[in-house]
CSV table of C-alpha atoms in Angstrom, one decimal:
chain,number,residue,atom,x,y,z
A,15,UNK,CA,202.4,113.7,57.9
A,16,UNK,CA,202.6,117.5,59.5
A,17,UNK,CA,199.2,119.1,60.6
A,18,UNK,CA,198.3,121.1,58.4
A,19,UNK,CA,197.5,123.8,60.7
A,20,UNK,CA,195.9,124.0,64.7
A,21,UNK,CA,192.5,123.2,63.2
A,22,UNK,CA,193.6,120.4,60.9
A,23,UNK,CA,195.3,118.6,64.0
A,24,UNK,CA,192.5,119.0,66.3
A,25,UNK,CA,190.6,117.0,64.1
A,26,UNK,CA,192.6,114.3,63.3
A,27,UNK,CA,193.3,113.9,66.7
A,28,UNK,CA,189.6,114.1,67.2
A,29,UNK,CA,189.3,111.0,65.2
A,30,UNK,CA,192.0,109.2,66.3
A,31,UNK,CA,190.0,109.4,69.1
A,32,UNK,CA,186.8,107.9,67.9
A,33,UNK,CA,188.7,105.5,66.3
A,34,UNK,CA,190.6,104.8,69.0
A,35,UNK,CA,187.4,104.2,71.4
A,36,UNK,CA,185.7,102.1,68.2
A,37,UNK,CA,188.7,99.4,68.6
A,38,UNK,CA,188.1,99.2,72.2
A,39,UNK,CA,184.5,98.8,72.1
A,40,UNK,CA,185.5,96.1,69.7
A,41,UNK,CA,187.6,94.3,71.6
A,42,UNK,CA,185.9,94.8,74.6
A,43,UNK,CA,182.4,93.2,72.9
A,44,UNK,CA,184.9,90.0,71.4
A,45,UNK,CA,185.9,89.1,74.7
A,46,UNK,CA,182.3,89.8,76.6
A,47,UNK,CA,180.7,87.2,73.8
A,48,UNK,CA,180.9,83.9,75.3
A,49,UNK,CA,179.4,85.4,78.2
A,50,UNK,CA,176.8,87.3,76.0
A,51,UNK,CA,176.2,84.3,74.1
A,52,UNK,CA,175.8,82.3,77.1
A,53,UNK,CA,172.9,84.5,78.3
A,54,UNK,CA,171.3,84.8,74.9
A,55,UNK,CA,171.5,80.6,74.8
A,56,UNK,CA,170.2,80.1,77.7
A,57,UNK,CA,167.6,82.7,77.8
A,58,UNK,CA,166.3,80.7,74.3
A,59,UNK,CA,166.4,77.8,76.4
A,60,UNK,CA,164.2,78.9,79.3
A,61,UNK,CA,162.0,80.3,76.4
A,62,UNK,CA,161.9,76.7,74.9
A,63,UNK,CA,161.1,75.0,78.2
A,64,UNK,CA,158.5,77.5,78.7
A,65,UNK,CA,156.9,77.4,75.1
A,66,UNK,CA,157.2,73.6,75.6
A,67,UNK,CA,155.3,73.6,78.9
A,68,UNK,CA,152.7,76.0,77.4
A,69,UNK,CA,152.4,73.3,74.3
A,70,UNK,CA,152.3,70.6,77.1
A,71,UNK,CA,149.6,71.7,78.9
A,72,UNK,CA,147.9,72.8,75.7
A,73,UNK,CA,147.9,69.4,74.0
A,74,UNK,CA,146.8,67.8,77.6
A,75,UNK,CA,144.2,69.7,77.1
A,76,UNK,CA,143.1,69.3,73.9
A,77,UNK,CA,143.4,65.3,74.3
A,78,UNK,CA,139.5,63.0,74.5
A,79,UNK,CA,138.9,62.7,78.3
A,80,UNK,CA,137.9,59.2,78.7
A,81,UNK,CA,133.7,58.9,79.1
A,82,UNK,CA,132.6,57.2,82.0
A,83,UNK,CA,129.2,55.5,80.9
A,84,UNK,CA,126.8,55.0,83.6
A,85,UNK,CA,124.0,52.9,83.1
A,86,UNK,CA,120.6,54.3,82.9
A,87,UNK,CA,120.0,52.7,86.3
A,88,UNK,CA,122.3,52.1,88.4
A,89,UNK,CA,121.9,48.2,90.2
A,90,UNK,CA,121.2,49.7,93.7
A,91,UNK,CA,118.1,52.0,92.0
A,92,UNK,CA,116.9,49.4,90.1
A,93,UNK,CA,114.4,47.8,92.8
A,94,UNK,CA,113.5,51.6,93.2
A,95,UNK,CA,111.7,51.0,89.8
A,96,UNK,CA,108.5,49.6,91.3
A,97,UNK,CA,108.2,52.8,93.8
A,98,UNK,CA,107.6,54.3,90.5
A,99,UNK,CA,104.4,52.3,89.6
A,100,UNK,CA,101.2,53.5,90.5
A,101,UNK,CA,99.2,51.1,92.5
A,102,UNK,CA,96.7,50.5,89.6
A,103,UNK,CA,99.6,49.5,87.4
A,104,UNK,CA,100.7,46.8,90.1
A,105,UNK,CA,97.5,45.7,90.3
A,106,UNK,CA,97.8,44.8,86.5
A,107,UNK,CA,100.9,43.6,86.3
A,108,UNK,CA,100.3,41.0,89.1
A,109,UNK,CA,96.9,39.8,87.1
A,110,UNK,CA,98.6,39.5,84.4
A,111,UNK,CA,100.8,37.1,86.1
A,112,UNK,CA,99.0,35.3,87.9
A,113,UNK,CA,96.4,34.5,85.0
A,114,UNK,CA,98.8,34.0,81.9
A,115,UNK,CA,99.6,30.4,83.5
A,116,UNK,CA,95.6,29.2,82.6
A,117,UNK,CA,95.9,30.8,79.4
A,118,UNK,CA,97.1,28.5,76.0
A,119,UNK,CA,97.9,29.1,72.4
A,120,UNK,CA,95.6,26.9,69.8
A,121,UNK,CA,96.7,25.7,66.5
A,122,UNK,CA,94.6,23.9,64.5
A,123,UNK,CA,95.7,21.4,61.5
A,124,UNK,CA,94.0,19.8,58.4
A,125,UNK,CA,95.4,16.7,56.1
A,126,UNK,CA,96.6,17.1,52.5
A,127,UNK,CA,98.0,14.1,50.9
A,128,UNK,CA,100.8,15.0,48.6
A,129,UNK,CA,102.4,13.6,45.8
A,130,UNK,CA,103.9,10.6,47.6
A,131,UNK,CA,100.2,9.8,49.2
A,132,UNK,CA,101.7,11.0,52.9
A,133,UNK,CA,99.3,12.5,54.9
A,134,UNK,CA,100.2,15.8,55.9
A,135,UNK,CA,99.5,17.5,58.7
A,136,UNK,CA,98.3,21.3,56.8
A,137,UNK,CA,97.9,24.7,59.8
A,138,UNK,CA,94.3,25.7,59.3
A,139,UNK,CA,94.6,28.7,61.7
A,140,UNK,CA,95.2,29.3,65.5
A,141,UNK,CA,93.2,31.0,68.4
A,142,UNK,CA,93.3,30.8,72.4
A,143,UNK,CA,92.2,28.9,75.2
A,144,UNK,CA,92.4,28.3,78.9
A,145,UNK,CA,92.5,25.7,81.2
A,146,UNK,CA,89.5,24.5,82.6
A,147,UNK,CA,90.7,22.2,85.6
A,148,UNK,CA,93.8,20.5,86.5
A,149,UNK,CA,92.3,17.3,84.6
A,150,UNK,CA,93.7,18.8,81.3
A,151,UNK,CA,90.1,20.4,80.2
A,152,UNK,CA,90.9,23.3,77.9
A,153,UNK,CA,88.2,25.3,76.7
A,154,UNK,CA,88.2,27.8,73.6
A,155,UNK,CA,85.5,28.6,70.5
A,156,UNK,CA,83.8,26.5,68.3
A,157,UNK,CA,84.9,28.4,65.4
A,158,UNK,CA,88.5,28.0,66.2
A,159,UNK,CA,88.1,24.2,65.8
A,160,UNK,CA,85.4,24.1,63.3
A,161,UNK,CA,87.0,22.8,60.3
A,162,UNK,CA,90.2,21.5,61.9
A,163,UNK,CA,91.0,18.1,61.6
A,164,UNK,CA,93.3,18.0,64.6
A,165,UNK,CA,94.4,20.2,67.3
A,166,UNK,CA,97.8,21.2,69.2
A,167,UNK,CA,97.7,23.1,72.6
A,168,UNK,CA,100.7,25.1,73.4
A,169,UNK,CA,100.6,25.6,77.5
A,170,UNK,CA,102.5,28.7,79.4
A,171,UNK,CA,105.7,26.9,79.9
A,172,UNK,CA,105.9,26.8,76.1
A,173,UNK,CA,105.2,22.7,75.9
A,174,UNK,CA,102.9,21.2,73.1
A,175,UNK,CA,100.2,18.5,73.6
A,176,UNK,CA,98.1,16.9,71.5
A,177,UNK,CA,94.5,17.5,71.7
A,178,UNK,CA,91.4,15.4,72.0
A,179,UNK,CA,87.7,16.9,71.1
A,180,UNK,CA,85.5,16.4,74.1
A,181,UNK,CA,82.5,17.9,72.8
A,182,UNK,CA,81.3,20.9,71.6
A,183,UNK,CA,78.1,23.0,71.1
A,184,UNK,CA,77.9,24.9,67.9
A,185,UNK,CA,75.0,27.2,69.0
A,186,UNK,CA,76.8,28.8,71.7
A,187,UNK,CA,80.1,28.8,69.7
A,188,UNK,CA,81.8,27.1,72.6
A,189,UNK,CA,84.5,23.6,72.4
A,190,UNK,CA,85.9,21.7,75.1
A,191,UNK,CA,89.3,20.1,74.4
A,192,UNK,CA,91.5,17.1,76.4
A,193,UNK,CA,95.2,17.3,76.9
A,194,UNK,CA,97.3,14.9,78.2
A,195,UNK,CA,99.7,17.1,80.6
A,196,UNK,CA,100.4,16.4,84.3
A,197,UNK,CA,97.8,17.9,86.7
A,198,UNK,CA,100.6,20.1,88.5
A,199,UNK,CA,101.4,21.8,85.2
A,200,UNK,CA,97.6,23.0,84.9
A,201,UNK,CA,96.6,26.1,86.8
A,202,UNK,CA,92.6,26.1,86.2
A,203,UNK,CA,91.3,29.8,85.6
A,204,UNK,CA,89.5,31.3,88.8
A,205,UNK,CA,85.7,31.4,87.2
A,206,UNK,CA,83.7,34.4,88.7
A,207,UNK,CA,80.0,35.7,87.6
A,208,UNK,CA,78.7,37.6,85.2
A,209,UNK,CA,75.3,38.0,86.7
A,210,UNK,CA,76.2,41.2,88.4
A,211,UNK,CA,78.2,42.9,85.9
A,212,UNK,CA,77.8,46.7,85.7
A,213,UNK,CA,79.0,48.9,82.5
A,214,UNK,CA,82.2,50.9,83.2
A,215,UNK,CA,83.7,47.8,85.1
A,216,UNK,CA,87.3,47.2,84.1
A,217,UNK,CA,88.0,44.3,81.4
A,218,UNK,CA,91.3,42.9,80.9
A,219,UNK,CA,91.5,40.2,77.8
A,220,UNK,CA,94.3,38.0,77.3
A,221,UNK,CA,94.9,36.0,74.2
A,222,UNK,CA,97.1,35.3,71.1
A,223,UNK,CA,96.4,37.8,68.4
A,224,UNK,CA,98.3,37.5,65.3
A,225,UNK,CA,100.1,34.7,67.0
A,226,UNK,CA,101.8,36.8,69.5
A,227,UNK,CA,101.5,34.8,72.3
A,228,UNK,CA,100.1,36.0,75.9
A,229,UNK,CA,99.4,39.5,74.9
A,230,UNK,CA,97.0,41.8,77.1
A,231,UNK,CA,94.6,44.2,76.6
A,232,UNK,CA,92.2,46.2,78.5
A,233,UNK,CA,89.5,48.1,78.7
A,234,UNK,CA,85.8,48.2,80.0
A,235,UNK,CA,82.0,46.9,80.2
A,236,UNK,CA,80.7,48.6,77.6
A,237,UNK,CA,77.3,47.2,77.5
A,238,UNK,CA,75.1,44.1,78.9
A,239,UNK,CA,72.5,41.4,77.4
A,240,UNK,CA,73.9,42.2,74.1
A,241,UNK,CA,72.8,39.2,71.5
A,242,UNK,CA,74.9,37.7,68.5
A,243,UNK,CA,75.0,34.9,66.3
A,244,UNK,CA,76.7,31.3,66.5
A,245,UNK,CA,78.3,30.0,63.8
A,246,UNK,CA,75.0,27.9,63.4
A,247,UNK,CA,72.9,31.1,62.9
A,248,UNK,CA,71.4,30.4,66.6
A,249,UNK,CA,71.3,33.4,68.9
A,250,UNK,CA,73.6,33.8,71.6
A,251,UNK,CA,71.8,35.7,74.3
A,252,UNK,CA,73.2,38.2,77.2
A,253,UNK,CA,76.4,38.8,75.5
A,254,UNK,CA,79.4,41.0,77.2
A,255,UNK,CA,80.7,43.7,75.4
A,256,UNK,CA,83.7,45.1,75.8
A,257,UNK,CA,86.1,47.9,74.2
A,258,UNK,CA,89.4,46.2,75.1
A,259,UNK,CA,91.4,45.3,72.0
A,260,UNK,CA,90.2,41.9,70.4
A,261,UNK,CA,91.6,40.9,67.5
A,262,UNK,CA,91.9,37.7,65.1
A,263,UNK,CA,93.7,34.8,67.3
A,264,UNK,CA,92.0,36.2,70.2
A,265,UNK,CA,88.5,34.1,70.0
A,266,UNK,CA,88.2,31.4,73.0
A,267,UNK,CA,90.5,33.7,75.3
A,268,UNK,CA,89.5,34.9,78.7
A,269,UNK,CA,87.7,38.2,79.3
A,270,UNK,CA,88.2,38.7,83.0
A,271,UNK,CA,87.2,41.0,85.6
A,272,UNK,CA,89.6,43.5,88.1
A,273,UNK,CA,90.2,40.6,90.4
A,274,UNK,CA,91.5,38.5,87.9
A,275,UNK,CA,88.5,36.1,87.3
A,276,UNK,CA,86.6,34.9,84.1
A,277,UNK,CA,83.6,36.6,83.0
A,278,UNK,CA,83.5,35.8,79.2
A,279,UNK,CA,85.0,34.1,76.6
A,280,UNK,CA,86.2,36.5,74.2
A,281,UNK,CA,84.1,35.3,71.0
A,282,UNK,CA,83.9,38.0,68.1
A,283,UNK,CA,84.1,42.0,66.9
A,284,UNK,CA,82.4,43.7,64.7
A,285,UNK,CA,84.6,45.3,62.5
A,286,UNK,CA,84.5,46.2,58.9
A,287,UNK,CA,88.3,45.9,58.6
A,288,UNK,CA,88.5,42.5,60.4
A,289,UNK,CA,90.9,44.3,62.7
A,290,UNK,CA,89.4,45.5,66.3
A,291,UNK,CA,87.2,48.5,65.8
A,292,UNK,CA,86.9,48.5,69.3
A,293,UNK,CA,83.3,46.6,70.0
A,294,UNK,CA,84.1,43.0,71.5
A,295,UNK,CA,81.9,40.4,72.2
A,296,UNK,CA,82.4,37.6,74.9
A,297,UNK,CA,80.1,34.9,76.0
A,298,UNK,CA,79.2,35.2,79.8
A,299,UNK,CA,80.9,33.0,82.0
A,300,UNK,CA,77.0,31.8,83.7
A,301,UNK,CA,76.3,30.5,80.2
A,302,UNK,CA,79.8,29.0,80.0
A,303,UNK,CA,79.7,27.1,83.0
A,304,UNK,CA,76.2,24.9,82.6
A,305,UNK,CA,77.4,24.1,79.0
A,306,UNK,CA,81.3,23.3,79.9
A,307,UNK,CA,79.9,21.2,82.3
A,308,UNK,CA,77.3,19.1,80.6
A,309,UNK,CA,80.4,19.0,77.5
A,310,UNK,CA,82.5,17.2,80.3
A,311,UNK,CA,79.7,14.4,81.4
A,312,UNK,CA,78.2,14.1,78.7
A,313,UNK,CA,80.1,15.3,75.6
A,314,UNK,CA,77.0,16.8,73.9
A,315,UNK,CA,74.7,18.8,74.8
A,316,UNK,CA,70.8,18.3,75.0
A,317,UNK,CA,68.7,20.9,74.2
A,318,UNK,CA,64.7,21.5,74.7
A,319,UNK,CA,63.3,21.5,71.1
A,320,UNK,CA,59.9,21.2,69.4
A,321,UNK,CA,60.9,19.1,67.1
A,322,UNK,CA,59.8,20.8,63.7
A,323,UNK,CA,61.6,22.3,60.5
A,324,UNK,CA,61.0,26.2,59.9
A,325,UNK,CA,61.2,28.5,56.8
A,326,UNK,CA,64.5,31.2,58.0
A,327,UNK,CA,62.5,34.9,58.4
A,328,UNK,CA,64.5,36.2,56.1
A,329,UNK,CA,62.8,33.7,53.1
A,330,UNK,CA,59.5,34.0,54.9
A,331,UNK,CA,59.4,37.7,54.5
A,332,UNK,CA,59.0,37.6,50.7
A,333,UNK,CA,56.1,35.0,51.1
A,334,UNK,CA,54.7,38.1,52.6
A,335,UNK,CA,55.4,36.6,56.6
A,336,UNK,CA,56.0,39.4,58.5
A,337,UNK,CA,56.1,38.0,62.2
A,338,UNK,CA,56.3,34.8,63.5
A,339,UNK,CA,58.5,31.4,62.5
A,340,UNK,CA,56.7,29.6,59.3
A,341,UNK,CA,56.4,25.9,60.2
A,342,UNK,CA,57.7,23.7,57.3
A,343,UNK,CA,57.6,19.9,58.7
A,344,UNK,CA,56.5,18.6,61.5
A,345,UNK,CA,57.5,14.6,61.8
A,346,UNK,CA,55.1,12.0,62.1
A,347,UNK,CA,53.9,10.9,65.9
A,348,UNK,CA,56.2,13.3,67.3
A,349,UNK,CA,54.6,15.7,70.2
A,350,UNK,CA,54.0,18.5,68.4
A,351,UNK,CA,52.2,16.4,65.5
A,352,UNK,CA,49.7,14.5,68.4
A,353,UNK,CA,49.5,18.4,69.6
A,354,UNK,CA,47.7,19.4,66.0
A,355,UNK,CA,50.9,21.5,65.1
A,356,UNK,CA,50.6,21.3,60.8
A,357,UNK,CA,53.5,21.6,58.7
A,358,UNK,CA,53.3,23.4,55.2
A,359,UNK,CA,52.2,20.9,52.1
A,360,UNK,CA,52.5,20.9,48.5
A,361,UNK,CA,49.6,19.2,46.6
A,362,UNK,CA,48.3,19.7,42.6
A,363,UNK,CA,46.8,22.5,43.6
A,364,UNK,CA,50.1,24.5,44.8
A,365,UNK,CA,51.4,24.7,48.4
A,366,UNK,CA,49.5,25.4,51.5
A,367,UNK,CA,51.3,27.7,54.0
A,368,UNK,CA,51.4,25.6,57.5
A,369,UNK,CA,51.3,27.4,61.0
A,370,UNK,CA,53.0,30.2,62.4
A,371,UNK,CA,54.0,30.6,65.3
A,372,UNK,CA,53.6,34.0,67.2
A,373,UNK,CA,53.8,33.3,70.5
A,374,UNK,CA,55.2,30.8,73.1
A,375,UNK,CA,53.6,31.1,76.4
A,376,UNK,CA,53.5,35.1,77.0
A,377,UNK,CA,56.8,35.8,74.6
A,378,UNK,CA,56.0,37.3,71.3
A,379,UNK,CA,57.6,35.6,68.2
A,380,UNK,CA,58.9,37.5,65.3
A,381,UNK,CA,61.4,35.5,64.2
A,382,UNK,CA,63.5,32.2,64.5
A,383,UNK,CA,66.0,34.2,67.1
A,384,UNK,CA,63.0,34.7,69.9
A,385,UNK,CA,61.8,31.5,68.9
A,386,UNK,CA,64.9,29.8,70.4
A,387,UNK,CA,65.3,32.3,72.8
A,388,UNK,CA,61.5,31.9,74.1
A,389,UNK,CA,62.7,28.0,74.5
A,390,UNK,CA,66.3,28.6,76.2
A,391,UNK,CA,64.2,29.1,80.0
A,392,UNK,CA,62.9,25.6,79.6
A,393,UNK,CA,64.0,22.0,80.3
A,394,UNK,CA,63.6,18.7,78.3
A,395,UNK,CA,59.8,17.7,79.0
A,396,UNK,CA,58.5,21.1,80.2
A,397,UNK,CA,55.0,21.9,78.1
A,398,UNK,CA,54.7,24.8,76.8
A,399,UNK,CA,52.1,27.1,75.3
A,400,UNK,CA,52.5,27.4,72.1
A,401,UNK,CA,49.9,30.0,69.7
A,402,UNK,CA,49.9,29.7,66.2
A,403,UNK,CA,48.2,31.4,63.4
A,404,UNK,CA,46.6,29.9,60.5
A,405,UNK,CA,45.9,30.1,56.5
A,406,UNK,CA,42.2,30.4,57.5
A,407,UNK,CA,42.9,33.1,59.7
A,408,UNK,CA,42.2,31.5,62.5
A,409,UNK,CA,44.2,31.3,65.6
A,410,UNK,CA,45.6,28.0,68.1
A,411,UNK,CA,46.6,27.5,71.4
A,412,UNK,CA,49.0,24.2,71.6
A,413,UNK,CA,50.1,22.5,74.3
A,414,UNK,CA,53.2,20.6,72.6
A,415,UNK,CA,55.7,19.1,75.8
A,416,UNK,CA,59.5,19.7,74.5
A,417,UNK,CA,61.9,17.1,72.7
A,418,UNK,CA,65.3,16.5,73.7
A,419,UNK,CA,67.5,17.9,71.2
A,420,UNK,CA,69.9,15.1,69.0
A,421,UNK,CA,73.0,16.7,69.5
């Protein structure tokens, strides 16, 4: 149509214009898209990458690293190990080896016949050893063989022998063995003294407690001239006592000194557990020796006795005996009868206390213990003094020579 009027047509021609300059913009944007497009696409693809290398490296870094174990010590700094010792612990260690070769496991056997009248060969209990000399001695505690009916020695190098009884000597609680092993399998114990043995010296034990084989303990003197009794009731004089460990199994192992010789064999504790408590007992090697020795000739040994029967202190005390050894028998044309010695006697009229003896020589006697101990200083023949109290009050002087002992 007509404008209207100057006004209307400016308007109109106004937005014609816009109108106009709308369509271009239009067509102008239709044909820049592919290129816009283009840049948006590949913008979102550099965006990708980079998101995709961001995730990369992320997840790299989130993966397990792989652990490189090391071991504790590495081959080359192993042999640095021993710098780490202190020379008291090397000392140790190398007694320990050098003396577990002489050291044996016992294991001791009864029979029981069973239903099909086999005899069977029944474990009574076990205990330790060592080896005497390279002729297959082995030497270990009475006790530990006391009620066994056989014996089995197990050696270091973990071989089993058969064992024959030598001899043995029930008052000192000590046994000698036989094996039949070749002599370059047997590494004999060094045997030092015990004669100058001071409290506070070092003490190493080796035994089998519990059955553990070879195990090693230590500890120290921890007193001298200590006395105990044998499985016979007979004292056991200058004992060794030690605090290193010794427990069950343990009896007839070595007790032995810093520079790796014997001293003792370990023997007993005194415990009221059973268990060690700490307070060992070992016979001294100087009493081990002469008896080992006179085992090995002569299977027995022979012992310097009176030759009489006596009431036990303990039985004499409630007869009202409260020192000396009661004298029970004394057999017929035996030295200490042609001496005048007189046994106790029962007649119609009741029993007549014999004599009691209080002293031997210049030893006091109070009970059976120094009686024997009194007559351990003496040899088969010696004479001794021998002063004896009697029902009449009055007292003797004897001059009875000693016995030789039937064992």
């Amino acid at each position: 149509g007509v404008c209207a009027g100057r006004m209307g047509c400016s308007r109109w021609n106004q937005t014609n214009y816009v109108i106009a300059s709308l369509e271009n913009d239009r067509r102008s944007f239709w044909k820049a898209w592919p290129w816009v497009a283009a840049g948006i696409c590949a913008g979102s693809l550099c965006m990708v990458g980079l998101v995709g290398v961001r995730l990369q490296h992320s997840s790299e870094a989130m993966l397990p690293q792989q652990v490189q174990w090391k071991p504790a010590v590495e081959p080359a700094e192993a042999g640095s190990l021993a710098k780490t010792l202190t020379s008291q612990e090397s000392a140790v260690i190398d007694l320990f080896s050098r003396a577990t070769p002489s050291v044996v496991f016992v294991t001791t056997f009864g029979e029981k016949t069973g239903f099909s009248m086999n005899t069977l060969e029944v474990p009574l209990g076990n205990g330790s050893g060592f080896v005497w000399d390279t002729k297959g001695h082995i030497v270990t505690n009475f006790h530990v063989i006391r009620s066994a009916g056989g014996a089995k020695i197990t050696t270091a190098n973990k071989k089993i022998y058969d064992a024959q009884l030598v001899g043995f000597d029930a008052d000192k609680d000590i046994a000698v063995l036989k094996i039949n092993a070749p002599s370059n399998e047997l590494v004999p114990i060094p045997v030092g003294s015990s004669g100058e043995l001071l409290v506070g010296q070092s003490t190493f034990a080796i035994g089998n407690p519990f059955g553990l084989d070879h195990t090693l303990t230590t500890g120290v003197i921890s007193g001298l001239g200590r006395e105990m009794r044998s499985p016979t009731g007979r004292p056991i004089s200058n004992v060794i006592q030690t605090d290193a460990a010794i427990n069950p199994g343990n009896s007839g192992g070595p007790l032995l000194d810093s520079a790796g010789q014997l001293i003792g064999m370990n023997t007993s504790i005194y415990s009221p557990s059973g268990a060690s408590s700490g307070v060992g007992f070992a016979i001294p090697v100087d009493t081990l020796k002469v008896i080992v020795d006179e085992l090995i000739l002569k299977g027995k040994v022979i012992r310097p006795i009176i030759g009489i029967s006596y009431l036990e202190s303990s039985q004499a005390r409630a007869l009202g005996i409260e020192k000396g050894v009661l004298v029970l028998d004394v057999p017929k044309d035996s030295p200490a009868d042609k001496a005048g010695l007189m046994g106790t006697t029962r007649s119609a009229l009741g029993i007549s206390l014999g004599d009691i003896i209080v002293k031997v020589d210049n030893d006091l006697i109070e009970n059976e213990a120094d009686l024997f101990t009194a007559l351990e200083g003496h040899k088969v023949g010696d004479v001794v003094k021998i002063t004896v109290s009697r029902g009449d009050g009055s007292t003797k002087i004897l001059n009875i020579p000693l016995s030789p002992s039937s064992k």
